Coordinates of N, CA and C in Angstrom, one line a residue:
Chain A
X29 N -23.4 6.7 -6.5 CA -22.6 5.6 -5.9 C -21.9 6.1 -4.6
X30 N -21.9 5.4 -3.5 CA -21.3 5.8 -2.3 C -19.8 5.7 -2.3
X31 N -19.2 5.0 -3.2 CA -17.8 4.8 -3.2 C -17.5 3.7 -2.2
X32 N -16.2 3.5 -2.0 CA -15.7 2.5 -1.0 C -15.9 3.1 0.4
X33 N -16.5 2.3 1.3 CA -16.7 2.8 2.6 C -15.8 2.0 3.6
X34 N -15.2 2.8 4.5 CA -14.3 2.2 5.5 C -14.7 2.7 6.9
X35 N -14.6 1.8 7.8 CA -14.8 2.2 9.2 C -13.9 1.4 10.1
X36 N -13.5 2.0 11.3 CA -13.8 3.4 11.6 C -12.8 4.3 10.8
X37 N -13.1 5.6 10.8 CA -12.2 6.5 10.1 C -10.9 6.7 11.0
X38 N -11.0 6.7 12.3 CA -9.9 6.9 13.2 C -10.0 5.8 14.3
X39 N -8.8 5.3 14.7 CA -8.8 4.3 15.7 C -7.5 4.6 16.6
X40 N -7.7 4.7 17.9 CA -6.6 4.8 18.8 C -6.7 3.7 19.8
X41 N -5.7 2.9 19.9 CA -5.7 1.8 20.8 C -4.4 1.6 21.5
X42 N -4.4 0.7 22.4 CA -3.2 0.5 23.2 C -2.5 -0.8 22.6
X43 N -1.2 -0.8 22.8 CA -0.4 -2.0 22.3 C -1.0 -3.3 23.0
X44 N -1.1 -4.3 22.1 CA -1.6 -5.6 22.6 C -3.1 -5.8 22.3
X45 N -3.8 -4.7 22.0 CA -5.2 -4.8 21.8 C -5.5 -5.3 20.4
X46 N -6.7 -5.9 20.2 CA -7.1 -6.3 18.8 C -7.7 -5.2 18.1
X47 N -7.4 -5.0 16.9 CA -8.0 -4.0 16.0 C -8.7 -4.6 14.8
X48 N -9.9 -4.2 14.5 CA -10.6 -4.7 13.3 C -11.0 -3.5 12.4
X49 N -10.5 -3.5 11.2 CA -10.8 -2.5 10.2 C -11.8 -3.1 9.2
X50 N -12.8 -2.3 8.8 CA -13.9 -2.8 8.0 C -13.9 -2.1 6.6
X51 N -14.4 -2.8 5.6 CA -14.5 -2.2 4.3 C -15.7 -2.7 3.5
X52 N -16.4 -1.8 2.9 CA -17.5 -2.1 2.0 C -17.1 -1.7 0.6
X53 N -16.9 -2.6 -0.3 CA -16.4 -2.2 -1.7 C -17.6 -1.6 -2.5
X54 N -17.3 -1.0 -3.6 CA -18.3 -0.5 -4.5 C -19.1 -1.7 -5.0
X55 N -20.4 -1.5 -5.0 CA -21.3 -2.6 -5.5 C -21.0 -3.0 -6.9
X56 N -20.8 -4.3 -7.1 CA -20.5 -4.8 -8.5 C -19.1 -5.1 -8.7
X57 N -18.2 -4.5 -7.9 CA -16.8 -4.7 -8.1 C -16.4 -6.1 -7.6
X58 N -15.5 -6.8 -8.2 CA -15.1 -8.1 -7.9 C -13.7 -8.3 -7.3
X59 N -13.0 -7.2 -7.1 CA -11.7 -7.3 -6.5 C -11.6 -6.3 -5.4
X60 N -10.9 -6.7 -4.3 CA -10.8 -5.8 -3.2 C -9.3 -5.9 -2.7
X61 N -8.8 -4.7 -2.3 CA -7.4 -4.6 -2.0 C -7.3 -3.9 -0.6
X62 N -6.4 -4.4 0.2 CA -6.0 -3.7 1.5 C -4.6 -3.1 1.3
X63 N -4.4 -1.9 1.6 CA -3.1 -1.2 1.6 C -2.8 -0.6 2.9
X64 N -1.5 -0.3 3.2 CA -1.1 0.4 4.3 C -0.2 1.5 3.8
X65 N -0.4 2.7 4.4 CA 0.5 3.9 4.0 C 1.2 4.5 5.2
X66 N 2.5 4.6 5.1 CA 3.3 5.3 6.1 C 4.2 6.2 5.4
X67 N 4.7 7.2 6.2 CA 5.7 8.1 5.6 C 7.0 7.4 5.1
X68 N 7.4 6.4 5.9 CA 8.7 5.7 5.6 C 8.5 4.8 4.4
X69 N 7.5 4.1 4.3 CA 7.4 3.0 3.3 C 6.4 3.3 2.2
X70 N 5.7 4.4 2.3 CA 4.7 4.7 1.2 C 3.5 3.9 1.3
X71 N 2.9 3.6 0.1 CA 1.7 2.8 0.0 C 2.0 1.4 -0.4
X72 N 1.7 0.5 0.5 CA 2.1 -0.9 0.3 C 0.8 -1.8 0.2
X73 N 0.8 -2.7 -0.7 CA -0.3 -3.7 -0.8 C -0.1 -4.8 0.2
X74 N -1.1 -5.0 1.0 CA -1.1 -6.1 2.0 C -1.6 -7.4 1.5
X75 N -2.9 -7.3 0.9 CA -3.5 -8.5 0.4 C -4.6 -8.1 -0.6
X76 N -4.9 -9.0 -1.5 CA -6.1 -8.7 -2.3 C -6.9 -9.9 -2.6
X77 N -8.2 -9.7 -2.8 CA -9.2 -10.7 -3.1 C -9.7 -10.5 -4.5
X78 N -10.1 -11.7 -5.1 CA -10.8 -11.7 -6.3 C -12.0 -12.6 -6.2
X79 N -13.2 -12.1 -6.4 CA -14.4 -12.9 -6.1 C -14.4 -13.5 -4.7
X80 N -14.0 -12.7 -3.7 CA -14.0 -13.1 -2.3 C -12.9 -14.1 -1.9
X81 N -12.1 -14.5 -2.9 CA -11.0 -15.4 -2.6 C -9.7 -14.7 -2.5
X82 N -8.9 -14.9 -1.4 CA -7.6 -14.3 -1.3 C -6.7 -14.8 -2.4
X83 N -6.1 -13.8 -3.1 CA -5.2 -14.2 -4.3 C -3.8 -14.1 -3.9
X84 N -3.4 -13.0 -3.2 CA -2.0 -12.7 -2.9 C -2.0 -12.0 -1.5
X85 N -1.4 -12.7 -0.6 CA -1.2 -12.1 0.8 C 0.3 -11.9 1.1
X86 N 1.1 -11.9 0.1 CA 2.5 -11.8 0.3 C 2.9 -10.5 1.0
X87 N 2.1 -9.5 1.0 CA 2.4 -8.2 1.6 C 2.0 -8.1 3.1
X88 N 1.3 -9.1 3.6 CA 0.9 -9.1 5.0 C 2.1 -9.3 5.8
X89 N 2.4 -8.3 6.7 CA 3.7 -8.3 7.4 C 4.0 -9.5 8.3
X90 N 3.0 -10.0 9.0 CA 3.3 -11.2 9.8 C 2.0 -11.8 10.3
X91 N 2.1 -12.8 11.1 CA 0.9 -13.6 11.5 C -0.1 -12.8 12.3
X92 N 0.3 -11.6 12.8 CA -0.6 -10.8 13.6 C -1.7 -10.2 12.7
X93 N -1.5 -10.2 11.4 CA -2.4 -9.6 10.5 C -3.2 -10.7 9.8
X94 N -4.5 -10.5 9.7 CA -5.4 -11.4 9.0 C -6.5 -10.7 8.3
X95 N -6.9 -11.2 7.2 CA -8.0 -10.5 6.4 C -9.0 -11.5 5.9
X96 N -10.2 -11.1 5.9 CA -11.3 -12.0 5.4 C -12.2 -11.2 4.5
X97 N -12.9 -12.0 3.7 CA -13.9 -11.4 2.8 C -15.1 -12.4 2.7
X98 N -16.0 -12.4 3.7 CA -17.0 -13.4 3.8 C -18.0 -13.3 2.7
X99 N -18.2 -12.1 2.1 CA -19.1 -12.0 0.9 C -18.7 -10.8 0.1
X100 N -19.3 -10.6 -1.0 CA -18.9 -9.6 -2.0 C -19.0 -8.1 -1.5
X101 N -19.7 -7.9 -0.4 CA -19.9 -6.5 0.1 C -19.2 -6.2 1.4
X102 N -18.3 -7.1 1.8 CA -17.7 -6.8 3.2 C -16.4 -7.5 3.3
X103 N -15.4 -6.8 3.9 CA -14.1 -7.3 4.2 C -13.6 -6.7 5.5
X104 N -12.8 -7.5 6.2 CA -12.2 -7.0 7.4 C -10.7 -7.3 7.4
X105 N -10.0 -6.4 8.0 CA -8.5 -6.6 8.3 C -8.3 -6.5 9.8
X106 N -7.8 -7.6 10.3 CA -7.6 -7.7 11.8 C -6.2 -7.7 12.2
X107 N -5.8 -7.0 13.2 CA -4.5 -7.0 13.8 C -4.6 -7.4 15.2
X108 N -3.9 -8.5 15.6 CA -4.0 -9.1 16.9 C -2.7 -9.8 17.3
X109 N -1.9 -9.4 18.2 CA -2.1 -8.1 19.0 C -1.5 -7.0 18.2
X110 N -2.0 -5.8 18.5 CA -1.4 -4.6 17.8 C -0.2 -4.1 18.4
X111 N 0.7 -3.5 17.6 CA 2.0 -2.9 18.1 C 2.1 -1.5 17.6
X112 N 2.9 -0.7 18.3 CA 3.0 0.7 17.9 C 3.5 0.9 16.4
X113 N 4.3 -0.1 15.9 CA 4.8 0.0 14.5 C 3.7 -0.2 13.5
X114 N 2.5 -0.7 14.0 CA 1.4 -0.8 13.1 C 0.6 0.5 12.8
X115 N 1.0 1.5 13.5 CA 0.4 2.8 13.3 C 0.6 3.3 11.8
X116 N -0.5 3.6 11.2 CA -0.5 3.9 9.7 C -1.9 4.3 9.3
X117 N -2.0 4.6 8.0 CA -3.3 4.8 7.4 C -3.5 3.5 6.6
X118 N -4.7 2.9 6.8 CA -5.0 1.7 6.1 C -6.1 2.0 5.1
X119 N -5.8 1.7 3.8 CA -6.8 1.9 2.8 C -7.4 0.6 2.2
X120 N -8.6 0.7 1.9 CA -9.3 -0.4 1.1 C -9.6 0.2 -0.2
X121 N -9.4 -0.7 -1.3 CA -9.7 -0.3 -2.6 C -10.5 -1.4 -3.3
X122 N -11.3 -1.0 -4.3 CA -12.0 -2.1 -5.0 C -11.9 -1.8 -6.5
X123 N -12.1 -2.8 -7.3 CA -12.1 -2.6 -8.8 C -12.9 -3.7 -9.4
X124 N -13.3 -3.4 -10.7 CA -14.0 -4.4 -11.5 C -13.1 -4.9 -12.5
X125 N -12.7 -6.2 -12.4 CA -11.8 -6.9 -13.4 C -12.7 -7.3 -14.5
X126 N -12.5 -6.7 -15.7 CA -13.3 -7.1 -16.8 C -12.5 -7.2 -18.1
X127 N -11.3 -7.8 -18.0 CA -10.5 -8.1 -19.1 C -9.9 -7.0 -19.8
X128 N -9.9 -5.8 -19.2 CA -9.2 -4.7 -19.8 C -8.6 -3.8 -18.7
X129 N -8.7 -2.5 -19.0 CA -8.2 -1.5 -18.0 C -9.1 -1.6 -16.7
X130 N -8.4 -1.7 -15.6 CA -9.1 -1.8 -14.3 C -8.6 -0.6 -13.4
X131 N -9.6 0.2 -12.9 CA -9.2 1.3 -12.0 C -9.5 0.8 -10.6
X132 N -8.6 1.1 -9.7 CA -8.8 0.8 -8.3 C -9.3 2.1 -7.7
X133 N -10.5 2.0 -7.0 CA -11.1 3.1 -6.3 C -10.8 2.9 -4.8
X134 N -10.2 3.9 -4.3 CA -9.8 3.9 -2.9 C -10.9 4.5 -1.9
X135 N -11.0 3.9 -0.8 CA -11.8 4.5 0.3 C -11.0 5.6 1.0
X136 N -11.6 6.2 2.0 CA -11.0 7.4 2.7 C -9.9 7.0 3.6
X137 N -9.8 5.7 4.0 CA -8.8 5.3 4.9 C -9.2 5.2 6.3
X138 N -8.5 4.4 7.1 CA -8.6 4.4 8.5 C -7.3 4.7 9.1
X139 N -7.3 5.8 9.9 CA -6.0 6.2 10.6 C -5.9 5.5 11.9
X140 N -4.9 4.6 12.0 CA -4.7 3.8 13.2 C -3.5 4.3 14.0
X141 N -3.7 4.5 15.2 CA -2.6 4.9 16.1 C -2.6 3.9 17.3
X142 N -1.5 3.2 17.4 CA -1.3 2.2 18.5 C -0.3 2.8 19.5
X143 N -0.8 3.0 20.7 CA 0.1 3.6 21.7 C 0.9 2.6 22.5
Chain B
X11 N 17.3 -2.2 -3.7 CA 16.7 -1.2 -4.5 C 15.2 -1.5 -4.6
X12 N 14.4 -0.5 -4.3 CA 12.9 -0.6 -4.5 C 12.6 -0.7 -5.9
X13 N 11.5 -1.4 -6.2 CA 11.0 -1.6 -7.6 C 10.7 -0.3 -8.2
X14 N 10.1 0.6 -7.4 CA 9.7 1.9 -8.0 C 10.3 3.0 -7.1
X15 N 11.0 4.0 -7.7 CA 11.6 5.1 -7.0 C 11.0 6.4 -7.4
X16 N 10.6 7.2 -6.4 CA 10.0 8.5 -6.7 C 10.6 9.5 -5.7
X17 N 11.0 10.6 -6.1 CA 11.5 11.7 -5.3 C 10.4 12.2 -4.4
X18 N 10.5 12.1 -3.1 CA 9.3 12.5 -2.3 C 9.1 14.0 -2.1
X19 N 10.1 14.8 -2.6 CA 10.0 16.2 -2.6 C 10.1 16.7 -1.1
X20 N 9.4 17.7 -0.7 CA 8.2 18.4 -1.4 C 8.6 19.3 -2.5
X21 N 7.7 19.7 -3.3 CA 7.9 20.6 -4.4 C 6.9 21.7 -4.3
X22 N 7.4 22.9 -4.3 CA 6.6 24.1 -4.2 C 6.8 25.0 -5.4
X23 N 5.7 25.4 -6.1 CA 5.8 26.2 -7.4 C 4.8 27.3 -7.4
X24 N 5.0 28.3 -8.1 CA 4.0 29.4 -8.2 C 2.9 29.0 -9.2
X25 N 1.7 29.5 -9.0 CA 0.6 29.3 -9.9 C 1.0 29.6 -11.4
X26 N 0.6 28.7 -12.3 CA 0.9 28.9 -13.7 C 2.2 28.2 -14.1
X27 N 3.0 27.7 -13.2 CA 4.2 27.0 -13.6 C 3.9 25.6 -14.2
X28 N 4.9 25.2 -14.9 CA 4.9 23.8 -15.5 C 5.6 22.9 -14.4
X29 N 4.9 21.8 -14.1 CA 5.4 20.9 -13.1 C 5.8 19.6 -13.7
X30 N 6.9 19.0 -13.4 CA 7.4 17.7 -13.9 C 7.6 16.8 -12.7
X31 N 6.9 15.7 -12.7 CA 7.0 14.7 -11.7 C 7.6 13.4 -12.3
X32 N 8.4 12.7 -11.7 CA 9.1 11.5 -12.3 C 9.2 10.3 -11.4
X33 N 9.2 9.2 -12.0 CA 9.5 7.9 -11.3 C 10.4 7.1 -12.2
X34 N 11.2 6.3 -11.5 CA 12.0 5.3 -12.2 C 11.7 3.9 -11.6
X35 N 11.9 2.9 -12.4 CA 11.6 1.5 -11.9 C 12.6 0.5 -12.4
X36 N 12.6 -0.6 -11.8 CA 13.6 -1.6 -12.1 C 13.0 -2.9 -12.8
X37 N 11.7 -3.1 -12.6 CA 11.1 -4.3 -13.1 C 10.7 -4.1 -14.6
X38 N 11.4 -4.8 -15.5 CA 11.1 -4.6 -16.9 C 9.7 -5.3 -17.3
X39 N 9.1 -6.0 -16.4 CA 7.8 -6.6 -16.7 C 6.7 -5.7 -16.5
X40 N 6.9 -4.5 -16.0 CA 5.8 -3.5 -15.8 C 5.4 -3.1 -17.2
X41 N 4.0 -3.1 -17.4 CA 3.5 -2.7 -18.7 C 2.4 -1.6 -18.5
X42 N 1.8 -1.5 -17.3 CA 0.8 -0.5 -17.1 C 1.3 0.5 -16.1
X43 N 1.1 1.8 -16.5 CA 1.7 2.9 -15.7 C 0.6 3.9 -15.4
X44 N 0.5 4.3 -14.1 CA -0.5 5.1 -13.6 C 0.0 6.3 -12.8
X45 N -0.7 7.3 -12.7 CA -0.5 8.4 -11.8 C -1.8 8.6 -10.9
X46 N -1.6 8.5 -9.6 CA -2.7 8.8 -8.7 C -2.4 10.1 -8.0
X47 N -3.5 10.8 -7.7 CA -3.5 12.1 -6.9 C -4.1 11.8 -5.6
X48 N -3.5 12.3 -4.6 CA -4.0 12.1 -3.2 C -4.1 13.4 -2.5
X49 N -5.3 13.9 -2.2 CA -5.4 15.1 -1.4 C -5.3 14.8 0.0
X50 N -4.9 15.8 0.8 CA -4.7 15.6 2.3 C -5.8 14.8 2.9
X51 N -5.5 13.8 3.6 CA -6.5 13.0 4.4 C -7.6 12.4 3.6
X52 N -7.2 12.1 2.3 CA -8.1 11.4 1.4 C -7.4 10.2 0.8
X53 N -8.2 9.3 0.2 CA -7.6 8.2 -0.5 C -7.1 8.6 -1.9
X54 N -6.1 7.9 -2.5 CA -5.7 8.2 -3.8 C -6.8 8.0 -4.8
X55 N -6.7 8.8 -5.9 CA -7.7 8.7 -7.0 C -6.9 8.7 -8.3
X56 N -7.3 7.8 -9.3 CA -6.6 7.7 -10.5 C -6.7 9.0 -11.3
X57 N -5.5 9.4 -11.8 CA -5.4 10.7 -12.6 C -5.1 10.3 -14.1
X58 N -4.1 9.5 -14.3 CA -3.7 9.2 -15.7 C -3.4 7.7 -15.7
X59 N -3.6 7.1 -16.9 CA -3.3 5.7 -17.1 C -2.7 5.5 -18.5
X60 N -1.6 4.8 -18.5 CA -0.9 4.6 -19.8 C -0.4 3.2 -19.9
X61 N -0.6 2.7 -21.1 CA -0.1 1.3 -21.4 C 1.1 1.4 -22.2
X62 N 2.2 0.7 -21.8 CA 3.5 0.6 -22.5 C 4.1 2.0 -22.7
X63 N 4.9 2.2 -23.7 CA 5.6 3.4 -23.9 C 4.7 4.4 -24.7
X64 N 5.1 5.7 -24.6 CA 4.4 6.7 -25.3 C 3.9 7.8 -24.4
X65 N 3.1 8.7 -25.0 CA 2.5 9.9 -24.3 C 1.0 9.8 -24.3
X66 N 0.5 10.4 -23.2 CA -1.0 10.5 -23.2 C -1.3 11.9 -22.6
X67 N -2.2 12.5 -23.2 CA -2.6 13.9 -22.7 C -4.0 13.9 -22.3
X68 N -4.3 14.7 -21.2 CA -5.7 14.9 -20.7 C -5.7 16.2 -20.1
X69 N -6.2 17.2 -20.9 CA -6.3 18.6 -20.4 C -4.9 19.1 -20.2
X70 N -4.7 19.6 -18.9 CA -3.4 20.1 -18.5 C -2.4 19.1 -18.2
X71 N -2.8 17.8 -18.2 CA -1.9 16.8 -17.7 C -1.4 15.9 -18.9
X72 N -0.1 15.6 -18.9 CA 0.5 14.7 -19.9 C 1.4 13.7 -19.2
X73 N 1.1 12.4 -19.5 CA 1.9 11.3 -18.9 C 2.8 10.8 -20.0
X74 N 4.0 10.5 -19.7 CA 5.0 10.0 -20.6 C 5.6 8.7 -20.0
X75 N 5.8 7.7 -20.9 CA 6.5 6.5 -20.5 C 7.6 6.2 -21.4
X76 N 8.8 5.9 -20.9 CA 10.0 5.5 -21.7 C 10.4 4.2 -21.1
X77 N 10.0 3.1 -21.7 CA 10.3 1.8 -21.1 C 11.8 1.5 -21.3
X78 N 12.4 2.0 -22.4 CA 13.8 1.7 -22.6 C 14.7 2.3 -21.4
X79 N 14.2 3.4 -20.9 CA 15.0 4.0 -19.8 C 14.3 3.7 -18.4
X80 N 13.2 3.0 -18.4 CA 12.5 2.6 -17.2 C 12.2 3.9 -16.4
X81 N 11.5 4.8 -17.1 CA 11.3 6.2 -16.6 C 10.0 6.7 -17.0
X82 N 9.2 7.2 -16.0 CA 7.9 7.7 -16.4 C 7.8 9.1 -15.8
X83 N 7.0 10.0 -16.5 CA 6.8 11.4 -16.1 C 5.4 11.8 -16.1
X84 N 5.1 12.8 -15.3 CA 3.8 13.4 -15.4 C 4.1 14.9 -15.4
X85 N 3.5 15.6 -16.5 CA 3.7 17.0 -16.6 C 2.3 17.7 -16.3
X86 N 2.4 18.8 -15.6 CA 1.2 19.6 -15.3 C 1.4 21.0 -15.9
X87 N 0.6 21.4 -16.8 CA 0.8 22.7 -17.4 C -0.2 23.7 -16.7
X88 N 0.2 25.0 -16.7 CA -0.6 26.0 -16.0 C -1.1 25.5 -14.7
X89 N -0.2 25.2 -13.8 CA -0.6 24.6 -12.5 C -1.5 25.5 -11.7
X90 N -2.4 25.0 -11.0 CA -3.4 25.7 -10.2 C -3.3 25.3 -8.7
X91 N -3.7 26.2 -7.8 CA -3.6 25.9 -6.4 C -4.4 24.6 -6.1
X92 N -5.4 24.3 -6.9 CA -6.2 23.1 -6.7 C -5.4 21.8 -7.1
X93 N -4.3 22.0 -7.7 CA -3.4 20.8 -8.0 C -2.6 20.4 -6.8
X94 N -2.6 21.2 -5.8 CA -1.8 20.9 -4.6 C -2.3 19.6 -4.0
X95 N -1.4 18.6 -4.0 CA -1.7 17.3 -3.5 C -0.4 16.5 -3.5
X96 N -0.6 15.2 -3.1 CA 0.5 14.3 -3.3 C 0.3 13.4 -4.5
X97 N 1.3 13.3 -5.4 CA 1.1 12.5 -6.6 C 1.9 11.2 -6.5
X98 N 1.3 10.1 -6.7 CA 1.9 8.8 -6.6 C 1.9 8.2 -8.0
X99 N 3.1 7.6 -8.4 CA 3.1 6.8 -9.6 C 2.8 5.4 -9.1
X100 N 2.3 4.6 -10.1 CA 2.0 3.2 -9.8 C 2.2 2.4 -11.1
X101 N 2.5 1.1 -10.9 CA 2.8 0.3 -12.1 C 2.3 -1.1 -11.8
X102 N 2.1 -1.8 -12.9 CA 1.7 -3.2 -12.7 C 2.2 -4.0 -13.9
X103 N 2.4 -5.3 -13.7 CA 2.8 -6.2 -14.8 C 1.6 -6.6 -15.6
X104 N 1.8 -7.0 -16.8 CA 0.7 -7.4 -17.6 C 0.0 -8.6 -17.0
X105 N -1.3 -8.6 -17.0 CA -2.1 -9.7 -16.4 C -2.2 -9.7 -14.9
X106 N -1.6 -8.7 -14.2 CA -1.6 -8.7 -12.8 C -2.4 -7.5 -12.3
X107 N -3.1 -7.8 -11.2 CA -3.9 -6.7 -10.6 C -3.1 -5.9 -9.5
X108 N -1.9 -6.5 -9.2 CA -1.1 -5.8 -8.2 C -0.4 -4.5 -8.7
X109 N -0.6 -3.5 -7.9 CA 0.0 -2.2 -8.2 C 1.2 -2.0 -7.2
X110 N 2.3 -1.5 -7.8 CA 3.4 -1.1 -7.0 C 3.5 0.4 -7.1
X111 N 3.5 1.0 -5.9 CA 3.4 2.5 -5.9 C 4.8 3.1 -5.5
X112 N 5.1 4.3 -6.1 CA 6.1 5.1 -5.6 C 5.7 5.7 -4.2
X113 N 6.6 6.4 -3.5 CA 6.3 6.9 -2.2 C 5.5 8.2 -2.3
X114 N 5.4 8.8 -3.5 CA 4.6 10.0 -3.6 C 5.4 11.2 -3.5
X115 N 5.0 12.3 -4.3 CA 5.7 13.6 -4.3 C 4.6 14.6 -3.8
X116 N 4.9 15.3 -2.8 CA 3.9 16.3 -2.3 C 4.2 17.6 -3.1
X117 N 3.1 18.1 -3.8 CA 3.2 19.3 -4.6 C 2.3 20.4 -4.0
X118 N 2.9 21.6 -3.9 CA 2.1 22.8 -3.4 C 2.2 23.8 -4.5
X119 N 1.1 24.3 -5.0 CA 1.0 25.4 -6.0 C 0.5 26.6 -5.3
X120 N 1.4 27.6 -5.2 CA 1.1 28.8 -4.5 C 0.4 29.9 -5.4
X121 N -0.7 30.5 -4.9 CA -1.4 31.5 -5.7 C -0.6 32.7 -5.8

C-alpha cells in the first residue's frame, strides 16, 4: 500500500497567490482529514469528509480556505489569497470508519511557506 | 484553556532511561485516547490506543488513562535512540471522528 499521498511536498509562494494542496487517501478508506501544524498552535483539524461529504469544517480559519473531495481518491485544499500567517505544514489523513476503532493514517505533509 | 494540554519540552534522556510523557484535558466527553509518534519531517503515526480508563501495554510502551483526573500518560521503558521523535497525545469523544491533539513533546534519547 502506498499510504496517503500528498503533493506538492514543498511550496513557496508569495502573498496573495493561490495555493492548491492535493491528497490521495489510502484506497478503500472512507474518511479524509485535513490538518495544519505550526509550532505555536500544534496540529489542528481544519476539515474532514466522510464518503466524500464534508462533515465538519469548523476548523477552517476563514473564507480564504476551501476544500473539496470530488471522488473517493482525491481531495484538494485551496488557499486564496495566501498570507504569510498561512505558512505551516499541512497534513492529509485518511481512515476507514467501520463501527469500531479507527486509525487515522497521515501523509508526509506539504510544507507551505508564504513570503 | 485549551481542551488538551501537553508540555512541549523538549526532553533529553540517556539511552535506557524510563520516559514519562503526560497530557491533561478538560473535556469530560473524551473517551478515546491515543499517542502518536512523529519523526522529523514525517507525518504522525499511531503508537498506542486506549479506550476509557486503564492501562495498555505494548512492548516497551505503556499507556495509562485516568479519567477521574483527566490525565493520560505514556511510559517508554529502556528508551532507545530510535525513540527520538515528537510524541503527540490525541483524544476524541465517543462516536466522533474528530481528534484533538496536544502540541507534542519532542524527545531525544542520547546514545
